[in-house]
């Protein structure tokens, strides 16, 4: 039920009031958005779409440097600082998981590491989750070709490369990064990087036995050579 004052308002006055309310609402929405953007966390969990894979979005942090620092510290101190995380991989760029999109994206993405005058030895590691339309061999071949086209002096090294190109495909998204010390830090495995060489031997006794057996065989061979020399001397 309108009051007498509201009944006396003309049509134009009512429209002005409605405009004021709309402007106030827009202002309030803008303030809410601004406050939400300011409250964005440095680390924010994002649904990955794959089992046992957690994706953490960062703000103002270079993922490669952060993860390398964590692994370097664990490798030096040999202190185990997590019980549930197996691997920690930095992701520097993403694109659609289709060959043409990946080729177009990596031509620019690889430049800081591989475009002349920059150069280095490299390997490419590939893993796909919840995706069956990509071919591992094709992806590695195409990306290696792009690295070579940026500088012919870039060479493949599967034993101890300077850089490792990590390709992680999750559903229809391709996650990319170029990391250092991939072999030294045990493929960025947080559980393995803290193990000492003694623990490795305990974990893999078969390899230790093989080494011992090879030493025994070597010793026997030396004895045989020694005895054969003695026989020759006697004949002489």
mmCIF file of C-alpha atoms in Angstrom, residues 15-169:
data_model
loop_
_atom_site.group_PDB
_atom_site.id
_atom_site.type_symbol
_atom_site.label_atom_id
_atom_site.label_comp_id
_atom_site.label_asym_id
_atom_site.label_seq_id
_atom_site.Cartn_x
_atom_site.Cartn_y
_atom_site.Cartn_z
ATOM 1 C CA UNK A 15 12.408 6.567 -12.974
ATOM 2 C CA UNK A 16 15.116 8.663 -11.298
ATOM 3 C CA UNK A 17 14.769 6.644 -8.085
ATOM 4 C CA UNK A 18 15.080 3.412 -10.066
ATOM 5 C CA UNK A 19 18.211 4.757 -11.788
ATOM 6 C CA UNK A 20 19.716 5.620 -8.399
ATOM 7 C CA UNK A 21 19.043 2.110 -7.081
ATOM 8 C CA UNK A 22 20.563 0.530 -10.175
ATOM 9 C CA UNK A 23 23.673 2.706 -9.893
ATOM 10 C CA UNK A 24 24.015 1.821 -6.206
ATOM 11 C CA UNK A 25 23.746 -1.891 -7.004
ATOM 12 C CA UNK A 26 26.387 -1.625 -9.729
ATOM 13 C CA UNK A 27 28.698 0.203 -7.337
ATOM 14 C CA UNK A 28 28.232 -2.451 -4.658
ATOM 15 C CA UNK A 29 28.899 -5.291 -7.134
ATOM 16 C CA UNK A 30 32.067 -3.519 -8.281
ATOM 17 C CA UNK A 31 33.286 -3.182 -4.701
ATOM 18 C CA UNK A 32 32.625 -6.884 -4.039
ATOM 19 C CA UNK A 33 34.569 -7.898 -7.139
ATOM 20 C CA UNK A 34 37.479 -5.635 -6.223
ATOM 21 C CA UNK A 35 37.670 -7.020 -2.684
ATOM 22 C CA UNK A 36 37.516 -10.605 -4.040
ATOM 23 C CA UNK A 37 40.395 -9.962 -6.458
ATOM 24 C CA UNK A 38 42.481 -8.487 -3.628
ATOM 25 C CA UNK A 39 41.886 -11.616 -1.535
ATOM 26 C CA UNK A 40 43.265 -14.029 -4.169
ATOM 27 C CA UNK A 41 45.694 -16.368 -2.452
ATOM 28 C CA UNK A 42 49.295 -16.931 -3.505
ATOM 29 C CA UNK A 43 48.457 -20.642 -3.738
ATOM 30 C CA UNK A 44 45.010 -21.748 -4.840
ATOM 31 C CA UNK A 45 43.782 -25.280 -5.492
ATOM 32 C CA UNK A 46 42.203 -25.917 -8.903
ATOM 33 C CA UNK A 47 40.271 -29.035 -9.908
ATOM 34 C CA UNK A 48 42.532 -31.054 -12.213
ATOM 35 C CA UNK A 49 39.978 -33.554 -13.513
ATOM 36 C CA UNK A 50 42.289 -36.527 -12.851
ATOM 37 C CA UNK A 51 42.592 -38.873 -9.892
ATOM 38 C CA UNK A 52 45.545 -38.339 -7.539
ATOM 39 C CA UNK A 53 46.548 -35.111 -9.283
ATOM 40 C CA UNK A 54 46.359 -31.786 -7.447
ATOM 41 C CA UNK A 55 46.850 -28.576 -9.411
ATOM 42 C CA UNK A 56 47.940 -25.480 -7.468
ATOM 43 C CA UNK A 57 47.653 -22.090 -9.168
ATOM 44 C CA UNK A 58 50.220 -19.510 -8.037
ATOM 45 C CA UNK A 59 50.135 -15.714 -7.955
ATOM 46 C CA UNK A 60 53.335 -13.737 -8.572
ATOM 47 C CA UNK A 61 55.582 -16.821 -8.273
ATOM 48 C CA UNK A 62 57.686 -18.601 -10.881
ATOM 49 C CA UNK A 63 56.830 -22.318 -10.477
ATOM 50 C CA UNK A 64 60.178 -23.605 -11.835
ATOM 51 C CA UNK A 65 62.255 -21.628 -9.335
ATOM 52 C CA UNK A 66 59.992 -22.494 -6.401
ATOM 53 C CA UNK A 67 59.941 -26.256 -7.041
ATOM 54 C CA UNK A 68 63.681 -26.349 -7.836
ATOM 55 C CA UNK A 69 64.390 -24.575 -4.535
ATOM 56 C CA UNK A 70 62.264 -27.094 -2.581
ATOM 57 C CA UNK A 71 63.933 -30.099 -4.221
ATOM 58 C CA UNK A 72 67.430 -28.644 -3.825
ATOM 59 C CA UNK A 73 66.805 -28.154 -0.111
ATOM 60 C CA UNK A 74 65.496 -31.713 0.308
ATOM 61 C CA UNK A 75 68.382 -33.153 -1.720
ATOM 62 C CA UNK A 76 70.926 -31.301 0.442
ATOM 63 C CA UNK A 77 69.398 -31.880 3.880
ATOM 64 C CA UNK A 78 67.968 -35.357 3.140
ATOM 65 C CA UNK A 79 64.993 -34.399 5.312
ATOM 66 C CA UNK A 80 61.648 -35.884 4.358
ATOM 67 C CA UNK A 81 59.080 -33.090 4.551
ATOM 68 C CA UNK A 82 55.999 -34.755 3.111
ATOM 69 C CA UNK A 83 54.301 -38.120 3.518
ATOM 70 C CA UNK A 84 51.634 -37.954 0.818
ATOM 71 C CA UNK A 85 53.134 -36.016 -2.119
ATOM 72 C CA UNK A 86 54.981 -38.250 -4.567
ATOM 73 C CA UNK A 87 56.091 -35.815 -7.295
ATOM 74 C CA UNK A 88 56.027 -32.051 -7.618
ATOM 75 C CA UNK A 89 56.152 -30.692 -11.156
ATOM 76 C CA UNK A 90 56.112 -26.984 -12.030
ATOM 77 C CA UNK A 91 53.783 -25.965 -14.875
ATOM 78 C CA UNK A 92 54.766 -22.799 -16.724
ATOM 79 C CA UNK A 93 52.299 -22.881 -19.594
ATOM 80 C CA UNK A 94 49.158 -24.600 -20.818
ATOM 81 C CA UNK A 95 47.428 -25.035 -24.158
ATOM 82 C CA UNK A 96 44.872 -27.318 -25.778
ATOM 83 C CA UNK A 97 46.011 -30.930 -26.063
ATOM 84 C CA UNK A 98 45.911 -31.055 -29.863
ATOM 85 C CA UNK A 99 49.012 -31.305 -32.012
ATOM 86 C CA UNK A 100 48.489 -28.094 -33.962
ATOM 87 C CA UNK A 101 47.801 -26.068 -30.800
ATOM 88 C CA UNK A 102 50.858 -27.528 -29.077
ATOM 89 C CA UNK A 103 53.154 -26.809 -32.041
ATOM 90 C CA UNK A 104 51.946 -23.223 -32.315
ATOM 91 C CA UNK A 105 52.268 -22.607 -28.570
ATOM 92 C CA UNK A 106 55.686 -24.197 -28.028
ATOM 93 C CA UNK A 107 57.313 -22.243 -30.874
ATOM 94 C CA UNK A 108 57.138 -19.224 -28.538
ATOM 95 C CA UNK A 109 57.154 -21.031 -25.194
ATOM 96 C CA UNK A 110 60.573 -22.701 -25.777
ATOM 97 C CA UNK A 111 62.364 -19.490 -26.784
ATOM 98 C CA UNK A 112 63.807 -18.469 -23.348
ATOM 99 C CA UNK A 113 65.733 -21.756 -23.128
ATOM 100 C CA UNK A 114 66.423 -22.891 -26.672
ATOM 101 C CA UNK A 115 66.290 -19.970 -29.119
ATOM 102 C CA UNK A 116 69.707 -18.805 -30.356
ATOM 103 C CA UNK A 117 71.955 -17.638 -28.804
ATOM 104 C CA UNK A 118 70.530 -19.796 -25.984
ATOM 105 C CA UNK A 119 71.224 -23.507 -26.314
ATOM 106 C CA UNK A 120 71.498 -26.691 -24.270
ATOM 107 C CA UNK A 121 71.107 -30.431 -24.123
ATOM 108 C CA UNK A 122 67.582 -31.657 -23.515
ATOM 109 C CA UNK A 123 65.201 -34.565 -23.186
ATOM 110 C CA UNK A 124 61.398 -34.728 -23.403
ATOM 111 C CA UNK A 125 59.299 -36.684 -20.889
ATOM 112 C CA UNK A 126 55.643 -37.342 -21.666
ATOM 113 C CA UNK A 127 52.689 -38.526 -19.611
ATOM 114 C CA UNK A 128 48.977 -38.519 -20.459
ATOM 115 C CA UNK A 129 46.030 -38.923 -18.086
ATOM 116 C CA UNK A 130 42.430 -39.432 -19.159
ATOM 117 C CA UNK A 131 43.479 -38.884 -22.757
ATOM 118 C CA UNK A 132 43.840 -41.439 -25.543
ATOM 119 C CA UNK A 133 43.860 -39.372 -28.748
ATOM 120 C CA UNK A 134 47.482 -38.163 -28.423
ATOM 121 C CA UNK A 135 50.445 -40.217 -29.624
ATOM 122 C CA UNK A 136 53.491 -40.143 -27.335
ATOM 123 C CA UNK A 137 55.940 -40.746 -30.185
ATOM 124 C CA UNK A 138 54.376 -38.046 -32.354
ATOM 125 C CA UNK A 139 54.394 -35.441 -29.561
ATOM 126 C CA UNK A 140 58.041 -36.082 -28.663
ATOM 127 C CA UNK A 141 59.102 -36.036 -32.321
ATOM 128 C CA UNK A 142 57.303 -32.766 -33.106
ATOM 129 C CA UNK A 143 58.461 -30.927 -29.964
ATOM 130 C CA UNK A 144 62.056 -32.098 -30.446
ATOM 131 C CA UNK A 145 61.882 -30.761 -33.992
ATOM 132 C CA UNK A 146 60.728 -27.362 -32.726
ATOM 133 C CA UNK A 147 63.597 -27.215 -30.195
ATOM 134 C CA UNK A 148 66.044 -28.062 -32.992
ATOM 135 C CA UNK A 149 64.588 -25.399 -35.284
ATOM 136 C CA UNK A 150 65.132 -22.689 -32.639
ATOM 137 C CA UNK A 151 68.858 -23.481 -32.557
ATOM 138 C CA UNK A 152 70.561 -26.389 -34.375
ATOM 139 C CA UNK A 153 73.088 -26.587 -31.519
ATOM 140 C CA UNK A 154 70.406 -27.914 -29.156
ATOM 141 C CA UNK A 155 71.184 -31.609 -28.739
ATOM 142 C CA UNK A 156 69.274 -34.535 -27.246
ATOM 143 C CA UNK A 157 70.814 -36.102 -24.123
ATOM 144 C CA UNK A 158 68.842 -38.857 -22.393
ATOM 145 C CA UNK A 159 71.401 -39.485 -19.627
ATOM 146 C CA UNK A 160 72.119 -36.111 -18.045
ATOM 147 C CA UNK A 161 70.503 -33.230 -19.958
ATOM 148 C CA UNK A 162 70.690 -29.576 -18.948
ATOM 149 C CA UNK A 163 66.959 -29.186 -19.492
ATOM 150 C CA UNK A 164 64.023 -31.558 -19.358
ATOM 151 C CA UNK A 165 60.839 -30.651 -21.225
ATOM 152 C CA UNK A 166 57.936 -31.978 -19.140
ATOM 153 C CA UNK A 167 54.731 -32.660 -21.076
ATOM 154 C CA UNK A 168 51.748 -33.575 -18.867
ATOM 155 C CA UNK A 169 48.445 -34.054 -20.688
#
